[in-house]
Amino acid sequence: MGLPAPSYLAYDAAHAKERMQDYWVKLHKKPDTGKTVRGLRVDEGMIVGETTFSLDAAWRLVFDKVARAAEAKSMEDNPTGKLPQVVLKAGDETVGFYDLQEALAFLAEHPNKLVWVWNLDAPNYPMGQQTNENTAILILGHPSANWGYTPLASIYTPQHHEGGIDARAPNPGGAWSPMMQALQAQAPDNHPVERLYHDVHKHSANINTLMRPVHAAVHQQWPDLDQVGNFYSVSQVMEGPARAASFAVNAAFAAAYANQSGKSAVVTSVVDAKDSWAVLIGPPPGWQPSPPVRRWDRARGEGRAYWPWFGEPVEKK
């Protein structure tokens, strides 16, 4: 059960894919102990394996990160050698909504599974620790499942419109109006919509053109919503847009808002007028007021800081 000595670069893209079996699947015996182990110890550059950072190389890198977090090589924790399913997309602001759509469809078919929706924007890769790197991971589960934690929020079926918004009199909200109407129909009466998140950067040249129909549609459905104080964009505090990280980061803020306030929020993708999205995020079932979070212990490592947040632990059935 020997394995070849790992080399830094693969011969080609096909070889880079093939040798993932050596890294994660094949069993071999350690020469010093004779113990059976799974895979080889490799570094990030060997996982990428190519001089060009292709989409396949990005998939291998993401798979490696997820599989490591899942202890997939462990013979004790993962005796069957089961590996996570990883689907990777490249895109801009709307890509996270496509991830969400597929994740919810997967959960509908597999209610006993968990799905991670991980959005990442790192335009300067491979240079790390840049201020324009943004990321968030959403852990989604079916409402009928018990994963040992109470849910932080509820996420509903997203609304999607392809094609122009066509915002003009007599309906200045254009296609945003029926989308917002659908979200209002989903919103629980006791958890009204009081906040909206979007992905348009504050310095975008066409920000007024993009946001005008959104403001009109929101006013039609929620005339009392404060459109100055309760319209947020994750990129409004950044030097540049959050791009591919936009959905997950905005959704994380919306989930925190819903969990702490008992109100619902709408997360939108506005930046592409021909590919518009909106999703409702509300408090979890049985929501009760709780003391506001005043201290947020951060997990620190490798010069970075993360803000993990889970619900309250509950006994698994």
CSV table of N, CA and C in Angstrom, one decimal, residues 131-232:
chain,number,residue,atom,x,y,z
A,131,THR,N,-6.8,43.5,2.7
A,131,THR,CA,-8.0,44.1,3.3
A,131,THR,C,-9.2,44.0,2.4
A,132,ASN,N,-9.0,43.5,1.1
A,132,ASN,CA,-10.2,43.3,0.3
A,132,ASN,C,-10.6,41.8,0.2
A,133,GLU,N,-10.1,41.0,1.1
A,133,GLU,CA,-10.6,39.6,1.2
A,133,GLU,C,-11.8,39.6,2.2
A,134,ASN,N,-12.9,39.0,1.7
A,134,ASN,CA,-14.1,39.0,2.5
A,134,ASN,C,-14.7,37.6,2.3
A,135,THR,N,-15.2,37.0,3.4
A,135,THR,CA,-15.8,35.7,3.3
A,135,THR,C,-16.8,35.5,4.5
A,136,ALA,N,-17.7,34.6,4.2
A,136,ALA,CA,-18.7,34.2,5.3
A,136,ALA,C,-19.2,32.8,4.9
A,137,ILE,N,-19.4,32.0,6.0
A,137,ILE,CA,-19.9,30.6,5.8
A,137,ILE,C,-21.3,30.6,6.5
A,138,LEU,N,-22.3,30.1,5.8
A,138,LEU,CA,-23.6,29.9,6.4
A,138,LEU,C,-23.8,28.4,6.5
A,139,ILE,N,-24.2,27.9,7.6
A,139,ILE,CA,-24.5,26.5,7.8
A,139,ILE,C,-26.0,26.3,7.8
A,140,LEU,N,-26.5,25.6,6.8
A,140,LEU,CA,-27.9,25.5,6.6
A,140,LEU,C,-28.4,24.1,6.9
A,141,GLY,N,-29.5,23.9,7.6
A,141,GLY,CA,-30.1,22.6,7.9
A,141,GLY,C,-31.6,22.7,7.6
A,142,HIS,N,-32.2,21.5,7.4
A,142,HIS,CA,-33.6,21.4,7.2
A,142,HIS,C,-34.3,21.7,8.5
A,143,PRO,N,-35.4,22.4,8.5
A,143,PRO,CA,-36.1,22.8,9.8
A,143,PRO,C,-36.6,21.5,10.6
A,144,SER,N,-36.7,20.4,9.9
A,144,SER,CA,-37.2,19.2,10.6
A,144,SER,C,-36.0,18.5,11.3
A,145,ALA,N,-34.8,18.9,11.1
A,145,ALA,CA,-33.6,18.1,11.6
A,145,ALA,C,-33.2,18.8,12.9
A,146,ASN,N,-32.5,17.9,13.7
A,146,ASN,CA,-31.9,18.4,15.0
A,146,ASN,C,-30.4,18.2,14.9
A,147,TRP,N,-29.7,19.3,14.8
A,147,TRP,CA,-28.2,19.2,14.7
A,147,TRP,C,-27.5,19.6,16.0
A,148,GLY,N,-28.2,19.6,17.1
A,148,GLY,CA,-27.5,19.9,18.3
A,148,GLY,C,-27.5,21.3,18.7
A,149,TYR,N,-28.0,22.2,17.8
A,149,TYR,CA,-28.0,23.6,18.1
A,149,TYR,C,-29.4,24.2,17.7
A,150,THR,N,-29.9,25.2,18.4
A,150,THR,CA,-31.1,25.9,17.9
A,150,THR,C,-30.7,26.7,16.7
A,151,PRO,N,-31.6,26.9,15.8
A,151,PRO,CA,-31.3,27.7,14.6
A,151,PRO,C,-31.2,29.2,15.0
A,152,LEU,N,-30.3,29.9,14.3
A,152,LEU,CA,-30.2,31.4,14.5
A,152,LEU,C,-31.3,32.2,13.8
A,153,ALA,N,-31.7,31.6,12.7
A,153,ALA,CA,-32.7,32.4,11.8
A,153,ALA,C,-33.3,31.4,10.9
A,154,SER,N,-34.4,31.9,10.2
A,154,SER,CA,-35.1,31.2,9.2
A,154,SER,C,-34.8,31.8,7.8
A,155,ILE,N,-34.5,31.0,6.8
A,155,ILE,CA,-34.3,31.5,5.5
A,155,ILE,C,-35.4,31.0,4.6
A,156,TYR,N,-36.0,31.8,3.7
A,156,TYR,CA,-37.1,31.4,2.9
A,156,TYR,C,-36.7,31.2,1.5
A,157,THR,N,-37.7,30.8,0.7
A,157,THR,CA,-37.4,30.6,-0.8
A,157,THR,C,-37.0,31.9,-1.5
A,158,PRO,N,-35.9,32.0,-2.1
A,158,PRO,CA,-35.5,33.2,-2.8
A,158,PRO,C,-36.3,33.5,-4.0
A,159,GLN,N,-36.4,34.8,-4.3
A,159,GLN,CA,-37.1,35.3,-5.5
A,159,GLN,C,-36.1,35.7,-6.5
A,160,HIS,N,-36.3,35.4,-7.8
A,160,HIS,CA,-35.4,35.7,-8.8
A,160,HIS,C,-36.0,36.3,-10.1
A,161,HIS,N,-35.4,37.3,-10.6
A,161,HIS,CA,-35.9,37.9,-11.9
A,161,HIS,C,-34.8,38.0,-12.9
A,162,GLU,N,-34.9,37.5,-14.0
A,162,GLU,CA,-33.9,37.6,-15.1
A,162,GLU,C,-34.5,38.6,-16.1
A,163,GLY,N,-33.7,39.5,-16.6
A,163,GLY,CA,-34.1,40.5,-17.6
A,163,GLY,C,-34.2,41.8,-17.0
A,164,GLY,N,-34.5,42.8,-17.8
A,164,GLY,CA,-34.5,44.2,-17.3
A,164,GLY,C,-35.6,44.4,-16.2
A,165,ILE,N,-35.4,45.3,-15.3
A,165,ILE,CA,-36.3,45.6,-14.2
A,165,ILE,C,-37.5,46.4,-14.8
A,166,ASP,N,-37.3,47.2,-15.8
A,166,ASP,CA,-38.4,47.9,-16.5
A,166,ASP,C,-39.2,48.8,-15.5
A,167,ALA,N,-38.5,49.6,-14.7
A,167,ALA,CA,-39.1,50.5,-13.7
A,167,ALA,C,-39.5,51.8,-14.4
A,168,ARG,N,-40.8,52.0,-14.5
A,168,ARG,CA,-41.3,53.2,-15.1
A,168,ARG,C,-42.8,53.3,-14.7
A,169,ALA,N,-43.3,54.5,-14.8
A,169,ALA,CA,-44.7,54.7,-14.5
A,169,ALA,C,-45.6,53.8,-15.4
A,170,PRO,N,-46.7,53.2,-14.9
A,170,PRO,CA,-47.3,53.5,-13.5
A,170,PRO,C,-46.7,52.6,-12.4
A,171,ASN,N,-45.7,51.8,-12.7
A,171,ASN,CA,-45.1,51.0,-11.6
A,171,ASN,C,-43.6,51.3,-11.5
A,172,PRO,N,-43.2,52.3,-10.7
A,172,PRO,CA,-41.8,52.7,-10.6
A,172,PRO,C,-40.9,51.6,-10.0
A,173,GLY,N,-41.5,50.6,-9.3
A,173,GLY,CA,-40.8,49.5,-8.8
A,173,GLY,C,-40.4,48.4,-9.8
A,174,GLY,N,-41.0,48.5,-10.9
A,174,GLY,CA,-40.8,47.5,-12.0
A,174,GLY,C,-40.8,46.1,-11.5
A,175,ALA,N,-39.9,45.2,-11.9
A,175,ALA,CA,-40.0,43.8,-11.5
A,175,ALA,C,-39.7,43.6,-10.0
A,176,TRP,N,-39.1,44.6,-9.4
A,176,TRP,CA,-38.9,44.5,-7.9
A,176,TRP,C,-40.2,44.4,-7.2
A,177,SER,N,-41.3,45.0,-7.7
A,177,SER,CA,-42.6,45.0,-7.0
A,177,SER,C,-43.1,43.6,-6.7
A,178,PRO,N,-43.3,42.7,-7.8
A,178,PRO,CA,-43.8,41.4,-7.5
A,178,PRO,C,-42.8,40.6,-6.6
A,179,MET,N,-41.5,40.8,-6.7
A,179,MET,CA,-40.6,40.1,-5.9
A,179,MET,C,-40.8,40.5,-4.4
A,180,MET,N,-40.9,41.8,-4.1
A,180,MET,CA,-41.1,42.2,-2.7
A,180,MET,C,-42.5,41.7,-2.2
A,181,GLN,N,-43.5,41.7,-3.1
A,181,GLN,CA,-44.8,41.2,-2.7
A,181,GLN,C,-44.7,39.8,-2.3
A,182,ALA,N,-43.9,39.0,-3.1
A,182,ALA,CA,-43.8,37.5,-2.7
A,182,ALA,C,-43.1,37.4,-1.4
A,183,LEU,N,-42.1,38.2,-1.1
A,183,LEU,CA,-41.5,38.2,0.2
A,183,LEU,C,-42.4,38.6,1.4
A,184,GLN,N,-43.2,39.6,1.1
A,184,GLN,CA,-44.2,40.0,2.1
A,184,GLN,C,-45.1,38.9,2.4
A,185,ALA,N,-45.5,38.1,1.4
A,185,ALA,CA,-46.4,37.0,1.6
A,185,ALA,C,-45.8,35.9,2.5
A,186,GLN,N,-44.4,35.8,2.4
A,186,GLN,CA,-43.7,34.8,3.2
A,186,GLN,C,-43.5,35.2,4.7
A,187,ALA,N,-43.5,36.5,4.9
A,187,ALA,CA,-43.1,37.1,6.2
A,187,ALA,C,-44.1,36.8,7.3
A,188,PRO,N,-43.7,36.2,8.4
A,188,PRO,CA,-44.7,36.0,9.5
A,188,PRO,C,-45.3,37.4,10.0
A,189,ASP,N,-46.5,37.3,10.4
A,189,ASP,CA,-47.2,38.6,10.8
A,189,ASP,C,-46.5,39.2,12.1
A,190,ASN,N,-46.0,38.3,12.9
A,190,ASN,CA,-45.4,38.8,14.2
A,190,ASN,C,-43.9,39.1,14.0
A,191,HIS,N,-43.3,39.0,12.8
A,191,HIS,CA,-41.9,39.3,12.6
A,191,HIS,C,-41.9,40.1,11.3
A,192,PRO,N,-42.4,41.3,11.3
A,192,PRO,CA,-42.4,42.1,10.1
A,192,PRO,C,-41.1,42.5,9.5
A,193,VAL,N,-41.1,42.8,8.2
A,193,VAL,CA,-39.8,43.2,7.5
A,193,VAL,C,-39.5,44.7,7.9
A,194,GLU,N,-38.3,44.9,8.4
A,194,GLU,CA,-37.9,46.2,8.8
A,194,GLU,C,-36.5,46.6,8.4
A,195,ARG,N,-35.9,45.8,7.6
A,195,ARG,CA,-34.5,46.1,7.1
A,195,ARG,C,-34.3,45.5,5.8
A,196,LEU,N,-33.4,46.1,5.0
A,196,LEU,CA,-33.0,45.6,3.7
A,196,LEU,C,-31.5,45.7,3.5
A,197,TYR,N,-30.9,44.6,2.9
A,197,TYR,CA,-29.5,44.6,2.6
A,197,TYR,C,-29.3,44.5,1.1
A,198,HIS,N,-28.3,45.2,0.6
A,198,HIS,CA,-28.1,45.1,-0.9
A,198,HIS,C,-26.6,45.1,-1.1
A,199,ASP,N,-26.2,45.0,-2.4
A,199,ASP,CA,-24.8,44.8,-2.7
A,199,ASP,C,-24.2,45.9,-3.6
A,200,VAL,N,-24.9,47.0,-3.7
A,200,VAL,CA,-24.4,48.1,-4.5
A,200,VAL,C,-23.4,48.9,-3.7
A,201,HIS,N,-22.2,49.1,-4.3
A,201,HIS,CA,-21.2,49.9,-3.6
A,201,HIS,C,-21.5,51.4,-3.6
A,202,LYS,N,-21.1,52.1,-2.6
A,202,LYS,CA,-21.5,53.5,-2.4
A,202,LYS,C,-21.0,54.4,-3.5
A,203,HIS,N,-19.9,54.0,-4.1
A,203,HIS,CA,-19.3,54.8,-5.2
A,203,HIS,C,-19.6,54.3,-6.6
A,204,SER,N,-20.6,53.4,-6.7
A,204,SER,CA,-21.0,53.0,-8.0
A,204,SER,C,-21.6,54.1,-8.8
A,205,ALA,N,-21.2,54.2,-10.1
A,205,ALA,CA,-21.6,55.4,-10.9
A,205,ALA,C,-23.1,55.3,-11.1
A,206,ASN,N,-23.7,54.1,-11.2
A,206,ASN,CA,-25.2,54.0,-11.4
A,206,ASN,C,-26.0,53.6,-10.2
A,207,ILE,N,-25.5,54.0,-9.0
A,207,ILE,CA,-26.2,53.6,-7.8
A,207,ILE,C,-27.6,54.1,-7.7
A,208,ASN,N,-27.9,55.3,-8.2
A,208,ASN,CA,-29.2,55.9,-8.1
A,208,ASN,C,-30.1,55.1,-9.1
A,209,THR,N,-29.6,54.8,-10.3
A,209,THR,CA,-30.5,54.1,-11.3
A,209,THR,C,-30.8,52.7,-10.8
A,210,LEU,N,-29.8,52.0,-10.1
A,210,LEU,CA,-30.1,50.7,-9.6
A,210,LEU,C,-31.0,50.7,-8.4
A,211,MET,N,-30.8,51.6,-7.5
A,211,MET,CA,-31.6,51.6,-6.2
A,211,MET,C,-33.0,52.2,-6.3
A,212,ARG,N,-33.2,53.1,-7.3
A,212,ARG,CA,-34.5,53.8,-7.4
A,212,ARG,C,-35.7,52.8,-7.4
A,213,PRO,N,-35.7,51.8,-8.3
A,213,PRO,CA,-36.8,50.9,-8.3
A,213,PRO,C,-36.9,50.1,-7.0
A,214,VAL,N,-35.8,49.8,-6.4
A,214,VAL,CA,-35.8,49.0,-5.1
A,214,VAL,C,-36.5,49.8,-4.1
A,215,HIS,N,-36.2,51.1,-4.0
A,215,HIS,CA,-36.8,52.0,-3.0
A,215,HIS,C,-38.3,52.1,-3.2
A,216,ALA,N,-38.7,52.2,-4.5
A,216,ALA,CA,-40.1,52.3,-4.8
A,216,ALA,C,-40.9,51.0,-4.5
A,217,ALA,N,-40.3,49.9,-4.8
A,217,ALA,CA,-41.0,48.6,-4.5
A,217,ALA,C,-41.1,48.4,-3.0
A,218,VAL,N,-40.0,48.7,-2.2
A,218,VAL,CA,-40.1,48.6,-0.8
A,218,VAL,C,-41.1,49.5,-0.2
A,219,HIS,N,-41.2,50.7,-0.7
A,219,HIS,CA,-42.3,51.6,-0.2
A,219,HIS,C,-43.7,51.1,-0.5
A,220,GLN,N,-43.9,50.4,-1.6
A,220,GLN,CA,-45.2,49.9,-1.9
A,220,GLN,C,-45.6,48.8,-0.9
A,221,GLN,N,-44.6,48.0,-0.5
A,221,GLN,CA,-44.9,46.9,0.4
A,221,GLN,C,-44.8,47.3,1.9
A,222,TRP,N,-43.9,48.1,2.2
A,222,TRP,CA,-43.6,48.4,3.6
A,222,TRP,C,-43.4,49.9,3.7
A,223,PRO,N,-44.5,50.7,3.6
A,223,PRO,CA,-44.4,52.2,3.6
A,223,PRO,C,-43.8,52.8,4.8
A,224,ASP,N,-43.8,52.1,5.9
A,224,ASP,CA,-43.2,52.6,7.2
A,224,ASP,C,-41.8,52.3,7.4
A,225,LEU,N,-41.2,51.5,6.5
A,225,LEU,CA,-39.8,51.1,6.7
A,225,LEU,C,-38.9,52.3,6.4
A,226,ASP,N,-38.0,52.5,7.4
A,226,ASP,CA,-37.0,53.6,7.3
A,226,ASP,C,-36.0,53.3,6.2
A,227,GLN,N,-36.1,54.0,5.1
A,227,GLN,CA,-35.2,53.6,4.0
A,227,GLN,C,-33.9,54.4,4.1
A,228,VAL,N,-33.7,55.2,5.1
A,228,VAL,CA,-32.4,55.8,5.3
A,228,VAL,C,-31.7,55.0,6.4
A,229,GLY,N,-32.3,54.8,7.5
A,229,GLY,CA,-31.6,54.1,8.6
A,229,GLY,C,-31.6,52.6,8.5
A,230,ASN,N,-32.5,52.0,7.6
A,230,ASN,CA,-32.6,50.5,7.6
A,230,ASN,C,-32.3,50.0,6.2
A,231,PHE,N,-31.6,50.7,5.3
A,231,PHE,CA,-31.0,50.1,4.1
A,231,PHE,C,-29.5,50.0,4.3
A,232,TYR,N,-29.0,48.8,4.2
A,232,TYR,CA,-27.6,48.5,4.4
A,232,TYR,C,-27.0,47.8,3.3
